[in-house]
Tab-separated table of C-alpha atoms and ligand atoms in Angstrom:
chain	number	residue	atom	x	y	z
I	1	UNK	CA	0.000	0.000	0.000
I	2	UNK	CA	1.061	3.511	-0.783
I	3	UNK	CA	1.657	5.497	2.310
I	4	UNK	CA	1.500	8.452	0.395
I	5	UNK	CA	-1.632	9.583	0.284
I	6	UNK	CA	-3.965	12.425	-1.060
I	7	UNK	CA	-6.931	14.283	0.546
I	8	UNK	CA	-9.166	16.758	-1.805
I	9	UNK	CA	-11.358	17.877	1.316
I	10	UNK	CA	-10.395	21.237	0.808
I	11	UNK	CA	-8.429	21.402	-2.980
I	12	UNK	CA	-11.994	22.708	-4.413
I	13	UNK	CA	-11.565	19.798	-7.174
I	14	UNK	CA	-14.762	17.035	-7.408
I	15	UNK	CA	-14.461	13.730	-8.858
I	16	UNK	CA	-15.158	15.388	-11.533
I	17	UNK	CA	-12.796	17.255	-12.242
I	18	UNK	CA	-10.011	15.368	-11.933
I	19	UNK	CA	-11.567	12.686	-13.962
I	20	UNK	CA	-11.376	15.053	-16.648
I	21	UNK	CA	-7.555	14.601	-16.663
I	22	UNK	CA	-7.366	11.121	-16.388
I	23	UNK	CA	-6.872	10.526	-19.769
I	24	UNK	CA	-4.758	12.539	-20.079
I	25	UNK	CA	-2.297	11.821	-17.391
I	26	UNK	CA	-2.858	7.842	-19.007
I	27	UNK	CA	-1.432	9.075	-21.935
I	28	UNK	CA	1.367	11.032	-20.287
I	29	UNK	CA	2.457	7.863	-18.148
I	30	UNK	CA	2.182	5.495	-20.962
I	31	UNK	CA	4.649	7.695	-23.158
I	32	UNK	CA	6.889	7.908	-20.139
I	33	UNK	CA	6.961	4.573	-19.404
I	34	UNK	CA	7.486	3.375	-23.203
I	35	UNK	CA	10.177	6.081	-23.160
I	36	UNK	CA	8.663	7.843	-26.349
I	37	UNK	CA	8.654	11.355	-25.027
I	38	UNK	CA	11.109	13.926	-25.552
I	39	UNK	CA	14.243	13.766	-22.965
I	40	UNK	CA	13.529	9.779	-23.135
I	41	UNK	CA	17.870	9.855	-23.049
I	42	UNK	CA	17.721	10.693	-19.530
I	43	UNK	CA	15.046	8.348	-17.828
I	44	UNK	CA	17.748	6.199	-16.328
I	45	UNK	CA	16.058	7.357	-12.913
I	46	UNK	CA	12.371	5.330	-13.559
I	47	UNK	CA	13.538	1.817	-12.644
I	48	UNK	CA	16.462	3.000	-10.360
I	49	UNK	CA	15.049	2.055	-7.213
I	50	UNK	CA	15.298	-1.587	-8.392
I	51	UNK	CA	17.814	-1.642	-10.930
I	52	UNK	CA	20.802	0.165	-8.981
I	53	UNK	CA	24.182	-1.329	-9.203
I	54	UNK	CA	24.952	-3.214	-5.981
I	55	UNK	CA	28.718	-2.828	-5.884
I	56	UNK	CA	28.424	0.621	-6.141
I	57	UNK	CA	25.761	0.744	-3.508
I	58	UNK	CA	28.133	-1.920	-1.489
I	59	UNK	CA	31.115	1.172	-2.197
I	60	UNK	CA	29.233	3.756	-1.056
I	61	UNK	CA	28.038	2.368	2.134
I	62	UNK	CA	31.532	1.125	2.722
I	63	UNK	CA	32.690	4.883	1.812
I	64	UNK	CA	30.522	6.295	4.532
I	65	UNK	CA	31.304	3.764	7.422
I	66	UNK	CA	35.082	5.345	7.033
I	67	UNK	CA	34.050	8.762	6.649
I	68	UNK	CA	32.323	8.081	10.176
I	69	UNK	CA	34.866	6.896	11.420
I	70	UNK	CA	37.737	9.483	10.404
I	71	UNK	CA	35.803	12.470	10.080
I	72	UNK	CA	34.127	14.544	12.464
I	73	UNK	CA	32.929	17.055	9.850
I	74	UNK	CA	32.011	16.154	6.287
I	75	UNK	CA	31.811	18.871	3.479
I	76	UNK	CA	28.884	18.037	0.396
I	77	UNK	CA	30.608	20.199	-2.854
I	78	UNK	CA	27.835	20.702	-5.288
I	79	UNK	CA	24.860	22.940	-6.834
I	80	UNK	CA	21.479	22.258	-7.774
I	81	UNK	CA	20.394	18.566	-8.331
I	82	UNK	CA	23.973	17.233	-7.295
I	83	UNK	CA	22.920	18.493	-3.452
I	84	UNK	CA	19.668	19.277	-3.080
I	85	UNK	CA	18.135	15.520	-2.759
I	86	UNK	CA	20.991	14.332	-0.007
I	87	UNK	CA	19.960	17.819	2.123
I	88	UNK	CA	16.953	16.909	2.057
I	89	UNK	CA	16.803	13.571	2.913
I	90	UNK	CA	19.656	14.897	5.825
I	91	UNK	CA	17.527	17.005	7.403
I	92	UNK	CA	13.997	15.162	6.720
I	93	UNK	CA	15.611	12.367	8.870
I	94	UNK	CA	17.387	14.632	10.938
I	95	UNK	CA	15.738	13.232	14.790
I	96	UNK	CA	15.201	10.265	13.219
I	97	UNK	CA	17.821	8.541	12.780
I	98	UNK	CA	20.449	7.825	15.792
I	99	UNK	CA	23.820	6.649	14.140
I	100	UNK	CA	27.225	6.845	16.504
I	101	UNK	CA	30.050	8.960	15.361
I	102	UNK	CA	27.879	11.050	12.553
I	103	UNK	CA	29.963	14.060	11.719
I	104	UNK	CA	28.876	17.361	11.311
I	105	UNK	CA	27.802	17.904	7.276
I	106	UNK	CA	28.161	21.052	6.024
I	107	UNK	CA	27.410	21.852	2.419
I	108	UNK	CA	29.010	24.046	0.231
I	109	UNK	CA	29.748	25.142	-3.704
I	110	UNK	CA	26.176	26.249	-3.904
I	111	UNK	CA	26.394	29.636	-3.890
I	112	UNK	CA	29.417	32.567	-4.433
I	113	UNK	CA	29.134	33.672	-1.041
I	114	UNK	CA	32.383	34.667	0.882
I	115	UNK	CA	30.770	34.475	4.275
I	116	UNK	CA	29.144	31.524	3.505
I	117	UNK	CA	32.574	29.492	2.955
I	118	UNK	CA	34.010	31.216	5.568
I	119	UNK	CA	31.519	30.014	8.488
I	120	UNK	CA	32.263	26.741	7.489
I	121	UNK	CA	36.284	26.799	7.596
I	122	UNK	CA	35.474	28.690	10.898
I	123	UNK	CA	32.900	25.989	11.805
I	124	UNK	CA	35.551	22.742	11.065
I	125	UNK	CA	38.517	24.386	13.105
I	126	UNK	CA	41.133	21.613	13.827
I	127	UNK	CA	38.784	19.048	13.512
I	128	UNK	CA	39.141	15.927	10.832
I	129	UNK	CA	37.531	16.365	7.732
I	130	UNK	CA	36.470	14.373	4.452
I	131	UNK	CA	34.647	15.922	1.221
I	132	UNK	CA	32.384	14.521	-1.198
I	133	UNK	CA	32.547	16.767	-4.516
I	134	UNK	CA	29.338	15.895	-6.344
I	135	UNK	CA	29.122	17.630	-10.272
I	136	UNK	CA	28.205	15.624	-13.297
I	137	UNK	CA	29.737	17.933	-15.581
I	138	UNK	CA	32.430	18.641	-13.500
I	139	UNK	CA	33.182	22.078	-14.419
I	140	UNK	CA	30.174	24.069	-12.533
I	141	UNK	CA	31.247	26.999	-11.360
I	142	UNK	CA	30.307	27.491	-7.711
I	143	UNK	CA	31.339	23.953	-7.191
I	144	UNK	CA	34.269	24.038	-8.807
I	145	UNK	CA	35.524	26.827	-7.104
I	146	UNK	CA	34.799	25.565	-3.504
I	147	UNK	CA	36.549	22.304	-4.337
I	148	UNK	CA	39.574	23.875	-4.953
I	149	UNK	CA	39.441	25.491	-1.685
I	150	UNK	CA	38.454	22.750	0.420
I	151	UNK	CA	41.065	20.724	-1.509
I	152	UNK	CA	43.645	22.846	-0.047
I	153	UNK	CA	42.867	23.173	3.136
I	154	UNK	CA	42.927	19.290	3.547
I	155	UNK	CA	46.180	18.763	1.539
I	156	UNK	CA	46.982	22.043	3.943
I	157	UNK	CA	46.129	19.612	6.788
I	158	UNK	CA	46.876	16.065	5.618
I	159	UNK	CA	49.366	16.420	2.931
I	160	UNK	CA	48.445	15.183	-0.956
I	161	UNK	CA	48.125	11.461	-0.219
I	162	UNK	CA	46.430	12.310	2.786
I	163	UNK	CA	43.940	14.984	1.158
I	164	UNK	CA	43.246	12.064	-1.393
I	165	UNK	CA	42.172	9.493	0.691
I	166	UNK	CA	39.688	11.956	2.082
I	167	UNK	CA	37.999	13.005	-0.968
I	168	UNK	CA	35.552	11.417	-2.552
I	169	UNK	CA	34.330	12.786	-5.878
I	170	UNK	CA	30.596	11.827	-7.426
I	171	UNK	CA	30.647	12.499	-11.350
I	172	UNK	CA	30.576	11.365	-15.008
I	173	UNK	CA	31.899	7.857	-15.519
I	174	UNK	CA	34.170	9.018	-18.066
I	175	UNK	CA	34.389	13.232	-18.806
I	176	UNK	CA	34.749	16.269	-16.917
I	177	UNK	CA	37.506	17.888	-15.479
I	178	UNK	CA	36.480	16.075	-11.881
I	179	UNK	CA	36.675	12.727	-13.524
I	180	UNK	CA	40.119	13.661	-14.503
I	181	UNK	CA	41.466	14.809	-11.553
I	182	UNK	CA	39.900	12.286	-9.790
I	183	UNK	CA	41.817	9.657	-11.574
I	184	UNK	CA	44.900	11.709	-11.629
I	185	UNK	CA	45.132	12.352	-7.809
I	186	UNK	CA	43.451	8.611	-7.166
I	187	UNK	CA	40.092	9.587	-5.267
I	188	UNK	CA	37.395	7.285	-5.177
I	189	UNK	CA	35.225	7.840	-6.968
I	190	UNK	CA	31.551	7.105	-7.729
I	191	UNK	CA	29.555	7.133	-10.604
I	192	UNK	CA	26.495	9.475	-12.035
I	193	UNK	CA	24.771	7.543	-14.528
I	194	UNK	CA	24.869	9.393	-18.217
I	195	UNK	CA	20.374	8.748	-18.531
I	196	UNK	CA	20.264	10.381	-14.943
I	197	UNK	CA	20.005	14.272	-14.836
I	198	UNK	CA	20.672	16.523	-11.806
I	199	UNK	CA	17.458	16.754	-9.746
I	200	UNK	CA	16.277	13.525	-10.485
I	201	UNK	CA	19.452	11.646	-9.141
I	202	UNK	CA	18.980	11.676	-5.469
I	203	UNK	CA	18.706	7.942	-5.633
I	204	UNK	CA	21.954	7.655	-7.195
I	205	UNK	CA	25.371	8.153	-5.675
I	206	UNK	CA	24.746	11.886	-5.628
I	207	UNK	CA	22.582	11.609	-2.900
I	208	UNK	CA	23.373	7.833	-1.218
I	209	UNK	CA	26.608	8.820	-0.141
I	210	UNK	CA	25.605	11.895	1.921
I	211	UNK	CA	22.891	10.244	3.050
I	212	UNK	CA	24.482	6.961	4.334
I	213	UNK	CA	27.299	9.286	6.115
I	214	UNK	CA	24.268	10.974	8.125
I	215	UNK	CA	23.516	6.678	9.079
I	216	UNK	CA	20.197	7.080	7.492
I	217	UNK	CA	19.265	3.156	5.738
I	218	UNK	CA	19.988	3.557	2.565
I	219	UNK	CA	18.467	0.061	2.202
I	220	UNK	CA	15.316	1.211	3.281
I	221	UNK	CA	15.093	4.450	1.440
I	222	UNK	CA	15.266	2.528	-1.463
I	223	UNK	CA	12.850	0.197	-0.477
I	224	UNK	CA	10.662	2.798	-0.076
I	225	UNK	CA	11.005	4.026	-3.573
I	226	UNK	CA	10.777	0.653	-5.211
I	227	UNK	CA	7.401	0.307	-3.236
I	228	UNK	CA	6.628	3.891	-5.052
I	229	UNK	CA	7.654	2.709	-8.502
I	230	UNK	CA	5.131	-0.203	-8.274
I	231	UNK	CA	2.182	1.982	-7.198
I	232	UNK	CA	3.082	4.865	-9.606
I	233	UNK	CA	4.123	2.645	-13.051
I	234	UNK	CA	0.687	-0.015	-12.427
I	235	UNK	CA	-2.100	1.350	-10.271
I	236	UNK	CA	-4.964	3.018	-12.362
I	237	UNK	CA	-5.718	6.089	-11.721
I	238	UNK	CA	-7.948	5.953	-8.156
I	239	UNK	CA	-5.232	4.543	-6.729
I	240	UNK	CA	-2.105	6.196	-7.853
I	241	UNK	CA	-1.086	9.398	-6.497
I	242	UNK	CA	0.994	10.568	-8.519
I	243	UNK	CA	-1.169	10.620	-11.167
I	244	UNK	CA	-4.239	12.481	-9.184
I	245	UNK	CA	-1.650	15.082	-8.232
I	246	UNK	CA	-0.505	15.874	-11.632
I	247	UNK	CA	-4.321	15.966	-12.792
I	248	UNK	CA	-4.821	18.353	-9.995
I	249	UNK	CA	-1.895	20.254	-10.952
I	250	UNK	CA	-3.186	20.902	-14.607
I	251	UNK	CA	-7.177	21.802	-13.526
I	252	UNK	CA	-5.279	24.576	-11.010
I	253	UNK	CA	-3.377	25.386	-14.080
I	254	UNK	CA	-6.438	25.316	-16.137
I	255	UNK	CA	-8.298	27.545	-13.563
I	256	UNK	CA	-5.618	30.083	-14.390
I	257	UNK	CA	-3.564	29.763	-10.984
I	258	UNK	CA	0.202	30.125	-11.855
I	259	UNK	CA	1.802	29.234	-8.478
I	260	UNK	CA	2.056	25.919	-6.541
I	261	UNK	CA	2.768	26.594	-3.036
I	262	UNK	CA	4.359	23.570	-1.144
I	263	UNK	CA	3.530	24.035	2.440
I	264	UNK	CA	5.165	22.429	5.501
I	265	UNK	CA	4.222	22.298	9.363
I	266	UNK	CA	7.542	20.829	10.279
I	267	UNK	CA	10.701	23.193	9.224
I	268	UNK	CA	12.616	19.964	9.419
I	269	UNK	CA	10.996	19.874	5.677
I	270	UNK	CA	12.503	22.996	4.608
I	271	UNK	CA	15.403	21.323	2.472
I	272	UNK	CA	12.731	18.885	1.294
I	273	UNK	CA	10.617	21.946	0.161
I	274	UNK	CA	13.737	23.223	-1.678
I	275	UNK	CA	14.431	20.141	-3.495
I	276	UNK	CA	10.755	19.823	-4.595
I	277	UNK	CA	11.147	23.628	-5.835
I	278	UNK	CA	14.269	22.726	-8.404
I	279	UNK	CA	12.289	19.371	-9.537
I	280	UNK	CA	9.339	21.312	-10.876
I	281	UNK	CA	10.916	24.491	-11.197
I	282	UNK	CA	13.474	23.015	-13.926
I	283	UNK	CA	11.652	20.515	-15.037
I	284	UNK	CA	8.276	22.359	-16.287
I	285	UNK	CA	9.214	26.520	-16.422
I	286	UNK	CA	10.228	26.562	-19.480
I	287	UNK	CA	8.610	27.490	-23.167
I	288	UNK	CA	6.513	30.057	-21.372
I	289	UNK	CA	4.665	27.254	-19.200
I	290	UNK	CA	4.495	25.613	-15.717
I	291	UNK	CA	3.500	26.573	-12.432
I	292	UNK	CA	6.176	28.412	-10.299
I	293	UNK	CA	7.302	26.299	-7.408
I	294	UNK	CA	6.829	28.645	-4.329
I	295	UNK	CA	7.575	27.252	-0.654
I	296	UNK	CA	6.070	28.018	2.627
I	297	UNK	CA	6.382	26.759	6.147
I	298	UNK	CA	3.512	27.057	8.579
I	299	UNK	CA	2.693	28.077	10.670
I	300	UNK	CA	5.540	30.494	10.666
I	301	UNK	CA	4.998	31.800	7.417
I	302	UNK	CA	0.874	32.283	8.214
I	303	UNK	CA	2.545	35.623	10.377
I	304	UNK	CA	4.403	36.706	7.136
I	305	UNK	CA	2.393	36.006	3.622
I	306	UNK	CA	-0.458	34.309	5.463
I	307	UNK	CA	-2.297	37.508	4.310
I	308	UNK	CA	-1.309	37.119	1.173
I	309	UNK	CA	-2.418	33.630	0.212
I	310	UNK	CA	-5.442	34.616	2.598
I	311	UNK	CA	-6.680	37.645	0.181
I	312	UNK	CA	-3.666	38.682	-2.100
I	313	UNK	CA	-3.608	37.884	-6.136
I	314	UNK	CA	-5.783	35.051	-6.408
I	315	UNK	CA	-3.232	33.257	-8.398
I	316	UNK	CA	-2.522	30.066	-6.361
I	317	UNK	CA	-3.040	26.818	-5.104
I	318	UNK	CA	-1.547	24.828	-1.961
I	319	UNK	CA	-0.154	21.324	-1.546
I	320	UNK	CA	0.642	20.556	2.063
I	321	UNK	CA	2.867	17.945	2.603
I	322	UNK	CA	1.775	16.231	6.258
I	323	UNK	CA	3.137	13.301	8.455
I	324	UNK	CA	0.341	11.712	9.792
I	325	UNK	CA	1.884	10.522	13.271
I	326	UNK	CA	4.429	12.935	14.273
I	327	UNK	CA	6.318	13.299	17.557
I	328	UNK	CA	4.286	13.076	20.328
I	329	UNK	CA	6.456	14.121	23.015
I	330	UNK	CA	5.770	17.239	23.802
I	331	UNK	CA	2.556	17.632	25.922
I	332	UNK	CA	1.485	21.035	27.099
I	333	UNK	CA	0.645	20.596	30.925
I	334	UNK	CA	-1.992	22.689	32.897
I	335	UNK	CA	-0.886	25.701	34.782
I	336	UNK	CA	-2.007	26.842	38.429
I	337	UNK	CA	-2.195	30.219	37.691
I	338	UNK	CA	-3.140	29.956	33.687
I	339	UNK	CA	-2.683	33.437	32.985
I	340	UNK	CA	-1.897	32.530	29.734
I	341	UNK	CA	-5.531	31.368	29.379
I	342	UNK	CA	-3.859	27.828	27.811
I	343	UNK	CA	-5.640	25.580	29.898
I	344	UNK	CA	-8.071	24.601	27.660
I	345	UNK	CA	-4.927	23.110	25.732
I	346	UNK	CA	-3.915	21.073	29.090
I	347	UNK	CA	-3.409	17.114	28.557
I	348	UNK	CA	-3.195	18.078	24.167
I	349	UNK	CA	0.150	17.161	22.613
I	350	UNK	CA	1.666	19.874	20.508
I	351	UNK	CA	1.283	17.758	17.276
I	352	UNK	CA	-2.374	17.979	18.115
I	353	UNK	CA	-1.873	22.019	17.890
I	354	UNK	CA	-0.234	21.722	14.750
I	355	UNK	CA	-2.598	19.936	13.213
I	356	UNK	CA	-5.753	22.397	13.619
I	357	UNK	CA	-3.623	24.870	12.854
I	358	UNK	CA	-3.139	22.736	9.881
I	359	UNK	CA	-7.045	22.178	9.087
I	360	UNK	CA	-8.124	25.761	9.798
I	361	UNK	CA	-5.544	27.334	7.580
I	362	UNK	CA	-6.641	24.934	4.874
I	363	UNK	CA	-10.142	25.577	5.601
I	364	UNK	CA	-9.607	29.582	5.243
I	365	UNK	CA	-7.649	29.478	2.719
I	366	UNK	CA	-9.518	27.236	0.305
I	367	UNK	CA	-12.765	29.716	1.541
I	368	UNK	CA	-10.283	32.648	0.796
I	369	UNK	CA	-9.530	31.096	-3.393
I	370	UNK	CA	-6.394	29.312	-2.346
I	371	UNK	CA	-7.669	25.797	-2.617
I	372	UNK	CA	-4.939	22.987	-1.494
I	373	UNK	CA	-4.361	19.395	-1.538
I	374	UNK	CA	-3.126	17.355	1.703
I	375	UNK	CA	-0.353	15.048	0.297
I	376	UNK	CA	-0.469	12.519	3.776
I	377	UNK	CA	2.329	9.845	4.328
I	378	UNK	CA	2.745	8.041	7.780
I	379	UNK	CA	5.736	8.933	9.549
I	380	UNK	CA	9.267	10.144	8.648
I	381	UNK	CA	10.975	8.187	7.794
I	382	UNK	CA	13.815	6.008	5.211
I	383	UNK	CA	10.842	3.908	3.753
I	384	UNK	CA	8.597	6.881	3.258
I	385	UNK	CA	10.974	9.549	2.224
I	386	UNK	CA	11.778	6.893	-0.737
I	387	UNK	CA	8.173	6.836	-1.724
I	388	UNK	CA	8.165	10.580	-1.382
I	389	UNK	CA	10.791	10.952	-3.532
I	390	UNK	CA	10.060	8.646	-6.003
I	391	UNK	CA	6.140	9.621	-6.238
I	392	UNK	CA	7.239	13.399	-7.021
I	393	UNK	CA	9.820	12.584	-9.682
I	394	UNK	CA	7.422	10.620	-11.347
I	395	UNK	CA	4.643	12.959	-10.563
I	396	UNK	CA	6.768	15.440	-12.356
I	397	UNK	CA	7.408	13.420	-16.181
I	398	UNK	CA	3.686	13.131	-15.987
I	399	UNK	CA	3.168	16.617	-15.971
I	400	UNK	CA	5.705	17.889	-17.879
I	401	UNK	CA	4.560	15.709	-20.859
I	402	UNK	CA	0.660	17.073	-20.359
I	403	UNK	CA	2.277	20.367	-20.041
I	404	UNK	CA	3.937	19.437	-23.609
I	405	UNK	CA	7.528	20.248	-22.443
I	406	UNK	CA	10.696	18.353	-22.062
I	407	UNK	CA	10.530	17.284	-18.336
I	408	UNK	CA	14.215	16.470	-18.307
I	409	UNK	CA	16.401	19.453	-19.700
I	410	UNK	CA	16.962	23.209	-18.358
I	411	UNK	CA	18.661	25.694	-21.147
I	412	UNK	CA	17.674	28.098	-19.591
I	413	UNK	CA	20.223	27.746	-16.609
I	414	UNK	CA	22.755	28.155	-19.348
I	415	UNK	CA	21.841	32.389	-19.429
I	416	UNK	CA	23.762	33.308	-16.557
I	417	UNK	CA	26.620	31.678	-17.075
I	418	UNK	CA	27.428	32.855	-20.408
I	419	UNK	CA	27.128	36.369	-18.853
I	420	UNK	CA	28.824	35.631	-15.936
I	421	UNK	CA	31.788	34.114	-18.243
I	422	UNK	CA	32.102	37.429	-20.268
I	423	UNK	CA	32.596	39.148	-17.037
I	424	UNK	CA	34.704	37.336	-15.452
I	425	UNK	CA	37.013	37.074	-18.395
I	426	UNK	CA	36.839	33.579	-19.042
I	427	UNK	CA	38.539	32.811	-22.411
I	428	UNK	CA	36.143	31.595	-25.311
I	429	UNK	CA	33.562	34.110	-23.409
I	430	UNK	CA	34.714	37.554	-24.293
I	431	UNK	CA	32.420	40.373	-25.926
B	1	LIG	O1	19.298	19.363	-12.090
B	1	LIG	C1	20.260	19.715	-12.734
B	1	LIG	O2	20.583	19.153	-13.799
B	1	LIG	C2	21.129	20.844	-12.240
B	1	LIG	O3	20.612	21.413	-11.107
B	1	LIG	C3	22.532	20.334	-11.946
B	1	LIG	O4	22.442	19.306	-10.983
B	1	LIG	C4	23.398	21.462	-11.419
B	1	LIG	O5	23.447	22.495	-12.353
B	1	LIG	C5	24.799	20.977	-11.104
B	1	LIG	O6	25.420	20.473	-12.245
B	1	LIG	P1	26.691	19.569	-12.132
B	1	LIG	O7	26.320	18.336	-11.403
B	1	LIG	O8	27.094	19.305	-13.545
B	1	LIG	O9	27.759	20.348	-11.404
């Protein structure tokens, strides 16, 4: 059974309605299955969960029992899809799991930000260190350029030989200027597959080997995905999630809304939320179409554009991602004096809080024109972050084929760079 579920109670769709798309989303699954639609090179990601290679996934989980072991802090080098999946999955877990000797993981080579690579020198001190480079192309900027630094610093530290045996680089099999200093300077190395693109490869090395440092299952997160993979490829349409979501999707896009706001009640989802944003951000914005990916995280955010989603530009819809059972532990206790006027709340857990605050704000919001859907799985945890993971990729090639775009490519990322290049000076880039 899928324990990823939807609820329509307040997503102002009827049966309807979202029949109307079933068809449609049919068609789009059958072509994505068959491998007929366009960006059918880089579908190596559909039958991952079961078809992974086993040595590598035997390498990597040997990889992160020594980076336990040697390291207290451990540095993830990369942009876009080649970190967002493994922070995710980090911080999703993050209370979950209990693993001895996990070192602090910072990540890095995301951004151009001085400060931002300086906290994390300042954060590692003295203390032993290991990096994972992750870049498919192996020439991306950002990462590129905080590789080189952390490089130092560790052959700074440990000397060449030592540096090496503390690096651990994540790219193409056989290109890229990674691949060839990786086979130069003798890290290990593990493999991106060529049919796998960025944000659709967190089941891959890119995100395993972050993930299995943090001593998160890696068994069980793909488990959890493989479980996905069955429900999404054969379940008809009243049973399969992903495919009700994407219908969804396209009747909010056919009522006109332009933004899909993914809203959390549990921070601990933020990187989650982020990861979600790239997926359909890159995957669908593109020809002048898609939704734009916006995040929120409530009840926090309910104090900052609550009033905007409340009565702003009606030109969005909601889906709020819930765990079902969440931590219980924290009960709020009666009070002698109760000048807080809490009483009433005496004996209720604060889950229980969270959740009304959950089904009023979807309640006035839907009665405000910002209809939602509740996207429900179980608990956090390895098994149902795979099928999270799994049912949103998928999810995404359905839409992005009934959106009539290539779900798999993103020129437009290439913009900036060329700009950037010209300034910067880089040669081949000049005006
Ligand atoms: O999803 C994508 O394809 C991108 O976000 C890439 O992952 C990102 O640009 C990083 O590229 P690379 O792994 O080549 O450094």
């Amino acid at each position: 059974m899928s324990e990823v579920t939807l609820d329509f109670s307040h997503s102002s769709a009827s049966a309807e309605d979202l029949e109307k798309y079933k068809e449609k989303t049919i068609e789009a699954r059958k072509i994505l299955l068959d491998g007929t639609g366009a960006g059918n090179e880089y579908l190596g990601w559909l039958r991952l969960p079961v078809e992974y290679d086993r040595k590598e996934f035997a390498r990597i989980k040997a990889a992160a029992g020594k980076i336990r072991g040697d390291s207290e802090a451990f540095v993830v080098i990369g942009i876009g899809g080649s970190y967002l999946g493994a922070h995710a999955a980090i911080e999703f877990l993050s209370g979950t799991v209990k693993h001895p000797g996990v070192p602090d993981i910072y990540y890095t080579g995301n951004n151009f930000s001085t400060d931002s690579i300086i906290s994390i020198i300042e954060a590692i001190g003295d203390r032993d260190f290991s990096v994972n480079v992750i870049s498919k192309s192996g020439t991306t900027t950002e990462t590129a350029i905080a590789f080189r630094i952390f490089k130092k610093k560790l052959e700074e530290k440990y000397g060449k030989e030592g540096a090496a045996d503390r690096i651990f680089a994540t790219t193409d099999a056989k290109k890229g200027a990674l691949k060839a200093m990786a086979d130069e300077k003798g890290y290990t190395t593990f493999t991106i597959p060529d049919d796998i693109g960025g944000r659709y490869s967190v089941l891959s090395a890119v995100g395993l080997l972050p993930i299995a440092v943090s001593g998160a299952d890696i068994d069980v997160l793909m488990q959890g995905a493989a479980k996905m993979m069955e429900i999404c490829a054969g379940k008809e349409f009243e049973e399969n999630p992903a495919l009700q979501y994407a219908a969804y999707r396209h009747f909010m896009t056919d009522l006109k809304k332009t933004v899909e706001v993914l809203c959390i009640y549990n921070p601990s989802m933020g990187s989650f939320s982020d990861w979600w944003r790239q997926l359909y951000g890159e995957s669908e914005g593109k020809d002048g179409k898609g939704l734009f990916p916006a995040c929120v995280t409530y009840s926090t955010d309910l104090h900052s554009v609550g009033q905007f989603i409340q009565e702003g530009s009606r030109i969005m819809f909601e889906t709020i991602l819930y765990a079902e059972n969440s931590n219980n532990r924290i009960i709020i206790e009666a009070d002698e004096e109760n000048a807080d006027g809490l009483n009433y709340l005496a004996g209720k857990t604060l889950a229980f809080v969270n959740k009304c605050a959950l089904k009023g704000t979807a309640e006035a919001h839907e009665a405000g024109g910002t209809p939602g859907i509740l996207i429900r799985f179980s608990k956090k945890n390895e098994f149902t972050l795979g099928q999270l993971f799994y049912f949103f990729e998928f999810a995404c090639g359905i839409s992005g084929y009934m959106l009539g775009v290539n779900p798999f490519d993103q020129p437009g990322v290439e913009f900036y760079k060329k700009n950037m290049f010209r300034l910067l000076g880089k040669p081949g880039f000049e005006e």
